[in-house]
Amino acid sequence: MTEPRSRRRMSGSERREQLIRISRTLFAEKGFDGTSIEEIAATAQVSKPVVYEHFGGKEGVYAVVVDREMQKLLGMITEALAASHSLVKLERAALALLQYIEESSEGFRILVRDSHAASGTGTFASLISEIASQVEDVLADEFAARGYDPKLAPMYAQMLVGMVALTGQWWLDVRKPGREEVAAHLVNLAWNGLTGLNPNPSITAMTREQSAVPAKPRTTSEKELRELEKAREKELKEAEKARQRELKEAEKARVRELKERERLLKEAEKAREREEKIRQREARLAERAARLEQVDHPE
């Protein structure tokens, strides 16, 4: 009889990915302390030594799961911050977090839990700090361009990222309203402030009102005509000023984009270095587990 597909022998890499998927689900449901090696092994239908062979223990697999989730979310945020206009950066970053929560709920639940000491830097606080460091660069450029003190950028970055992150934690369970509407309201508060809130924000916040008030079908006095003419001239001047500002913003955006590309290259290099460290730690843990296995079960 042909052996069922689910019972066929997996390759080492396939087994490793299976254990990571199973552990991810269990850690999301029960947390680090509530999950045991026995449960991971039983769910995967393997013996405990198999888990030790791949990860060296529960700490090892937990570190891999947390690191993967952090890299996934950081990658989405980094991509969002590559936009040219600051408002678009903010919109896309908020949407990126909400998209991650929607598509990787288990991963986000793991990240927002109080991480075990074995995870090293894999804590929600350290994740927020990494994202804030990216936002800080964006804010510093904007502050300098608008005459604010760039030294305040780190503090504002923490405020902004903290607000978005806590909203994400709340939305993880309620899921109402939809992610685009939530992002629009987040951007509304961050961009406009409490004193300038838009009562009906939308994610397309870049658009401006262009509708003109239609003329009423009645005789218009000379005074009203002069006022209308002045109003039109004022609108034309404001439109010209807006165009000039946009041209300046576009030039600044090009300069910032070059800086952003350089920073992204550096971040990618740091990510590769972190991944290499994780691999090395996994290898050491696996080696230690193998030695322990030999001691516990001598030939």
Tab-separated table of C-alpha atoms in Angstrom:
chain	number	residue	atom	x	y	z
A	1	MET	CA	0.000	0.000	0.000
A	2	THR	CA	1.271	3.480	-0.836
A	3	GLU	CA	2.256	5.455	2.234
A	4	PRO	CA	-0.063	8.441	2.869
A	5	ARG	CA	1.406	11.747	1.730
A	6	SER	CA	1.218	13.197	5.248
A	7	ARG	CA	3.370	10.311	6.529
A	8	ARG	CA	6.090	10.487	3.903
A	9	ARG	CA	9.538	11.339	5.119
A	10	MET	CA	10.279	15.066	4.914
A	11	SER	CA	13.587	16.584	3.957
A	12	GLY	CA	15.481	18.457	6.664
A	13	SER	CA	14.409	21.869	5.354
A	14	GLU	CA	10.773	20.783	4.984
A	15	ARG	CA	10.738	19.428	8.537
A	16	ARG	CA	12.287	22.642	9.836
A	17	GLU	CA	9.635	24.786	8.129
A	18	GLN	CA	6.881	22.513	9.424
A	19	LEU	CA	8.141	22.882	12.991
A	20	ILE	CA	8.332	26.663	12.597
A	21	ARG	CA	4.739	26.839	11.328
A	22	ILE	CA	3.420	24.656	14.131
A	23	SER	CA	5.390	26.530	16.786
A	24	ARG	CA	4.182	29.862	15.415
A	25	THR	CA	0.558	28.802	15.867
A	26	LEU	CA	1.136	27.420	19.360
A	27	PHE	CA	3.106	30.458	20.553
A	28	ALA	CA	0.366	32.757	19.230
A	29	GLU	CA	-2.321	30.799	21.097
A	30	LYS	CA	-0.510	30.001	24.344
A	31	GLY	CA	2.588	32.163	24.538
A	32	PHE	CA	6.140	30.979	25.197
A	33	ASP	CA	5.566	29.648	28.705
A	34	GLY	CA	2.320	27.921	27.760
A	35	THR	CA	3.923	25.982	24.910
A	36	SER	CA	6.098	22.917	25.453
A	37	ILE	CA	8.543	20.988	23.311
A	38	GLU	CA	6.340	17.943	23.845
A	39	GLU	CA	3.363	19.733	22.345
A	40	ILE	CA	5.344	20.991	19.358
A	41	ALA	CA	6.697	17.504	18.713
A	42	ALA	CA	3.312	15.831	19.177
A	43	THR	CA	1.579	18.245	16.795
A	44	ALA	CA	4.279	17.630	14.182
A	45	GLN	CA	4.102	13.874	14.887
A	46	VAL	CA	7.823	13.638	15.586
A	47	SER	CA	9.915	12.857	18.647
A	48	LYS	CA	11.347	15.560	20.875
A	49	PRO	CA	14.941	14.934	19.705
A	50	VAL	CA	13.901	15.996	16.193
A	51	VAL	CA	12.940	19.425	17.516
A	52	TYR	CA	16.181	19.619	19.498
A	53	GLU	CA	18.153	18.612	16.409
A	54	HIS	CA	16.786	21.542	14.388
A	55	PHE	CA	16.599	24.273	17.035
A	56	GLY	CA	18.334	23.111	20.194
A	57	GLY	CA	15.206	23.649	22.263
A	58	LYS	CA	12.084	25.764	22.665
A	59	GLU	CA	14.156	28.948	22.963
A	60	GLY	CA	15.737	28.307	19.579
A	61	VAL	CA	12.510	27.829	17.645
A	62	TYR	CA	10.933	30.794	19.450
A	63	ALA	CA	13.841	33.034	18.442
A	64	VAL	CA	13.447	31.991	14.794
A	65	VAL	CA	9.677	32.609	14.811
A	66	VAL	CA	10.035	36.055	16.419
A	67	ASP	CA	12.891	37.078	14.131
A	68	ARG	CA	10.934	36.101	11.017
A	69	GLU	CA	7.898	38.114	12.102
A	70	MET	CA	10.012	41.139	12.951
A	71	GLN	CA	11.803	41.027	9.598
A	72	LYS	CA	8.518	40.660	7.722
A	73	LEU	CA	6.924	43.650	9.436
A	74	LEU	CA	10.059	45.782	9.233
A	75	GLY	CA	10.330	45.000	5.530
A	76	MET	CA	6.754	46.163	4.921
A	77	ILE	CA	7.296	49.365	6.910
A	78	THR	CA	10.612	50.075	5.160
A	79	GLU	CA	8.986	49.681	1.765
A	80	ALA	CA	6.156	52.011	2.790
A	81	LEU	CA	8.614	54.690	3.928
A	82	ALA	CA	10.263	54.688	0.487
A	83	ALA	CA	7.458	56.893	-0.866
A	84	SER	CA	8.436	60.418	-1.868
A	85	HIS	CA	5.848	62.590	-0.113
A	86	SER	CA	5.696	62.632	3.679
A	87	LEU	CA	1.923	62.268	3.813
A	88	VAL	CA	2.076	59.268	1.511
A	89	LYS	CA	4.834	57.764	3.693
A	90	LEU	CA	2.591	58.086	6.731
A	91	GLU	CA	-0.455	56.641	4.967
A	92	ARG	CA	1.446	53.681	3.550
A	93	ALA	CA	3.245	52.935	6.818
A	94	ALA	CA	-0.057	52.861	8.730
A	95	LEU	CA	-1.596	50.650	6.050
A	96	ALA	CA	1.457	48.361	6.087
A	97	LEU	CA	1.077	47.716	9.825
A	98	LEU	CA	-2.653	47.082	9.522
A	99	GLN	CA	-2.103	44.822	6.515
A	100	TYR	CA	0.458	42.812	8.477
A	101	ILE	CA	-1.984	42.491	11.396
A	102	GLU	CA	-4.752	41.390	9.024
A	103	GLU	CA	-2.651	38.873	7.104
A	104	SER	CA	-0.332	37.702	9.923
A	105	SER	CA	-2.498	37.864	13.024
A	106	GLU	CA	-0.649	34.978	14.680
A	107	GLY	CA	2.697	36.663	14.120
A	108	PHE	CA	1.498	39.972	15.531
A	109	ARG	CA	0.059	38.266	18.618
A	110	ILE	CA	3.483	36.743	19.235
A	111	LEU	CA	5.241	40.095	18.846
A	112	VAL	CA	2.968	41.995	21.219
A	113	ARG	CA	3.247	39.403	23.978
A	114	ASP	CA	5.861	39.889	26.691
A	115	SER	CA	8.735	38.160	24.957
A	116	HIS	CA	10.797	35.556	26.741
A	117	ALA	CA	14.399	36.400	27.581
A	118	ALA	CA	15.505	33.733	25.109
A	119	SER	CA	14.295	35.870	22.228
A	120	GLY	CA	16.982	38.487	22.814
A	121	THR	CA	15.956	41.620	20.953
A	122	GLY	CA	12.697	40.016	19.853
A	123	THR	CA	10.399	42.203	21.904
A	124	PHE	CA	7.627	44.531	20.840
A	125	ALA	CA	9.469	47.452	22.433
A	126	SER	CA	12.599	46.755	20.389
A	127	LEU	CA	10.481	46.418	17.240
A	128	ILE	CA	8.875	49.808	17.891
A	129	SER	CA	12.325	51.257	18.478
A	130	GLU	CA	13.593	49.956	15.124
A	131	ILE	CA	10.611	51.346	13.244
A	132	ALA	CA	10.909	54.670	15.095
A	133	SER	CA	14.553	54.954	14.052
A	134	GLN	CA	13.444	54.804	10.407
A	135	VAL	CA	10.650	57.311	10.920
A	136	GLU	CA	13.077	59.555	12.783
A	137	ASP	CA	15.132	60.128	9.611
A	138	VAL	CA	11.999	61.118	7.686
A	139	LEU	CA	10.843	63.515	10.396
A	140	ALA	CA	14.298	65.091	10.773
A	141	ASP	CA	14.301	66.084	7.090
A	142	GLU	CA	10.749	67.428	7.304
A	143	PHE	CA	11.510	69.384	10.489
A	144	ALA	CA	14.576	70.976	8.926
A	145	ALA	CA	12.625	71.904	5.792
A	146	ARG	CA	9.847	73.513	7.847
A	147	GLY	CA	12.057	75.366	10.302
A	148	TYR	CA	11.551	73.070	13.296
A	149	ASP	CA	14.383	71.718	15.412
A	150	PRO	CA	15.519	68.371	13.866
A	151	LYS	CA	16.787	67.290	17.299
A	152	LEU	CA	13.152	66.807	18.319
A	153	ALA	CA	12.626	64.193	15.582
A	154	PRO	CA	13.473	61.150	17.784
A	155	MET	CA	10.863	62.131	20.369
A	156	TYR	CA	8.188	62.759	17.743
A	157	ALA	CA	9.071	59.483	16.002
A	158	GLN	CA	8.405	57.565	19.229
A	159	MET	CA	5.090	59.395	19.682
A	160	LEU	CA	3.965	58.708	16.131
A	161	VAL	CA	4.993	55.052	15.976
A	162	GLY	CA	3.636	54.379	19.464
A	163	MET	CA	0.247	55.792	18.495
A	164	VAL	CA	0.058	53.634	15.360
A	165	ALA	CA	1.299	50.499	17.146
A	166	LEU	CA	-1.194	50.768	20.026
A	167	THR	CA	-4.012	51.370	17.554
A	168	GLY	CA	-2.888	48.217	15.782
A	169	GLN	CA	-3.071	46.229	19.019
A	170	TRP	CA	-6.621	47.466	19.573
A	171	TRP	CA	-7.631	46.719	15.960
A	172	LEU	CA	-6.186	43.188	16.159
A	173	ASP	CA	-9.328	42.028	17.972
A	174	VAL	CA	-12.061	44.471	16.957
A	175	ARG	CA	-11.298	44.646	13.184
A	176	LYS	CA	-13.791	47.484	12.807
A	177	PRO	CA	-13.745	49.690	10.861
A	178	GLY	CA	-11.747	48.391	7.860
A	179	ARG	CA	-7.992	48.908	7.675
A	180	GLU	CA	-8.149	51.737	5.119
A	181	GLU	CA	-10.589	53.691	7.260
A	182	VAL	CA	-8.493	53.118	10.375
A	183	ALA	CA	-5.365	54.252	8.494
A	184	ALA	CA	-7.185	57.353	7.253
A	185	HIS	CA	-8.155	58.328	10.810
A	186	LEU	CA	-4.648	57.655	12.095
A	187	VAL	CA	-3.185	59.898	9.423
A	188	ASN	CA	-5.896	62.476	10.091
A	189	LEU	CA	-4.825	62.775	13.734
A	190	ALA	CA	-1.091	62.608	13.035
A	191	TRP	CA	-1.141	65.001	10.079
A	192	ASN	CA	-3.828	67.505	11.066
A	193	GLY	CA	-3.731	67.356	14.867
A	194	LEU	CA	-6.717	67.586	17.175
A	195	THR	CA	-7.400	71.237	16.324
A	196	GLY	CA	-7.523	70.556	12.591
A	197	LEU	CA	-9.263	67.186	12.393
A	198	ASN	CA	-11.096	66.422	9.171
A	199	PRO	CA	-14.554	65.078	10.115
A	200	ASN	CA	-14.565	62.746	7.076
A	201	PRO	CA	-10.971	61.670	6.382
A	202	SER	CA	-10.071	59.356	3.529
A	203	ILE	CA	-6.853	57.614	2.600
A	204	THR	CA	-6.513	59.855	-0.469
A	205	ALA	CA	-5.643	62.834	1.728
A	206	MET	CA	-3.423	64.377	-0.964
A	207	THR	CA	-6.393	65.574	-2.993
A	208	ARG	CA	-7.668	69.086	-2.499
A	209	GLU	CA	-11.147	70.470	-2.889
A	210	GLN	CA	-11.525	71.794	-6.418
A	211	SER	CA	-15.231	72.319	-6.676
A	212	ALA	CA	-16.397	75.872	-7.280
A	213	VAL	CA	-19.604	77.342	-5.927
A	214	PRO	CA	-22.046	77.715	-8.875
A	215	ALA	CA	-23.392	81.187	-9.612
A	216	LYS	CA	-26.904	81.804	-8.419
A	217	PRO	CA	-29.476	82.568	-11.135
A	218	ARG	CA	-30.100	86.161	-10.095
A	219	THR	CA	-28.858	89.643	-10.893
A	220	THR	CA	-25.448	90.294	-9.361
A	221	SER	CA	-24.548	93.741	-8.072
A	222	GLU	CA	-21.286	95.497	-8.965
A	223	LYS	CA	-20.071	95.090	-5.389
A	224	GLU	CA	-20.692	91.350	-5.522
A	225	LEU	CA	-18.927	91.131	-8.895
A	226	ARG	CA	-15.860	92.897	-7.456
A	227	GLU	CA	-15.862	90.549	-4.458
A	228	LEU	CA	-16.136	87.528	-6.731
A	229	GLU	CA	-13.269	88.815	-8.852
A	230	LYS	CA	-11.124	89.353	-5.786
A	231	ALA	CA	-11.972	85.866	-4.597
A	232	ARG	CA	-10.952	84.409	-7.978
A	233	GLU	CA	-7.668	86.327	-7.942
A	234	LYS	CA	-6.970	85.095	-4.439
A	235	GLU	CA	-7.679	81.507	-5.493
A	236	LEU	CA	-5.319	81.876	-8.468
A	237	LYS	CA	-2.551	83.253	-6.255
A	238	GLU	CA	-3.024	80.474	-3.713
A	239	ALA	CA	-3.006	77.890	-6.490
A	240	GLU	CA	0.251	79.343	-7.831
A	241	LYS	CA	1.793	79.287	-4.371
A	242	ALA	CA	0.660	75.699	-3.971
A	243	ARG	CA	2.286	74.766	-7.288
A	244	GLN	CA	5.532	76.428	-6.241
A	245	ARG	CA	5.459	74.576	-2.925
A	246	GLU	CA	4.856	71.310	-4.754
A	247	LEU	CA	7.846	71.966	-7.028
A	248	LYS	CA	10.049	72.634	-3.995
A	249	GLU	CA	8.668	69.568	-2.218
A	250	ALA	CA	9.344	67.464	-5.302
A	251	GLU	CA	12.960	68.628	-5.368
A	252	LYS	CA	13.376	67.938	-1.672
A	253	ALA	CA	11.708	64.566	-2.151
A	254	ARG	CA	14.242	63.597	-4.807
A	255	VAL	CA	17.075	64.446	-2.442
A	256	ARG	CA	15.397	62.516	0.390
A	257	GLU	CA	14.802	59.553	-1.885
A	258	LEU	CA	18.513	59.318	-2.598
A	259	LYS	CA	19.214	59.389	1.123
A	260	GLU	CA	16.475	56.839	1.694
A	261	ARG	CA	17.974	54.450	-0.854
A	262	GLU	CA	21.331	54.657	0.863
A	263	ARG	CA	19.689	54.035	4.230
A	264	LEU	CA	17.699	51.091	2.885
A	265	LEU	CA	20.878	49.510	1.577
A	266	LYS	CA	22.413	49.867	5.031
A	267	GLU	CA	19.272	48.420	6.661
A	268	ALA	CA	19.327	45.483	4.251
A	269	GLU	CA	22.929	44.814	5.179
A	270	LYS	CA	22.056	44.967	8.888
A	271	ALA	CA	19.164	42.557	8.278
A	272	ARG	CA	21.501	40.118	6.551
A	273	GLU	CA	23.909	40.362	9.465
A	274	ARG	CA	21.090	39.691	11.955
A	275	GLU	CA	19.939	36.707	9.924
A	276	GLU	CA	23.468	35.331	9.868
A	277	LYS	CA	23.712	35.716	13.650
A	278	ILE	CA	20.423	33.844	14.055
A	279	ARG	CA	21.705	31.040	11.832
A	280	GLN	CA	24.915	30.818	13.801
A	281	ARG	CA	22.987	30.739	17.091
A	282	GLU	CA	20.687	28.010	15.742
A	283	ALA	CA	23.714	25.976	14.682
A	284	ARG	CA	25.285	26.330	18.138
A	285	LEU	CA	22.038	25.369	19.859
A	286	ALA	CA	21.595	22.372	17.569
A	287	GLU	CA	25.162	21.275	18.270
A	288	ARG	CA	24.616	21.593	22.024
A	289	ALA	CA	21.357	19.653	21.769
A	290	ALA	CA	23.118	16.877	19.866
A	291	ARG	CA	25.767	16.626	22.595
A	292	LEU	CA	23.086	16.504	25.274
A	293	GLU	CA	21.265	13.813	23.348
A	294	GLN	CA	24.430	11.714	23.230
A	295	VAL	CA	24.841	12.089	27.004
A	296	ASP	CA	21.205	11.229	27.712
A	297	HIS	CA	21.073	8.325	25.265
A	298	PRO	CA	24.540	6.808	24.950
A	299	GLU	CA	25.033	4.069	22.376
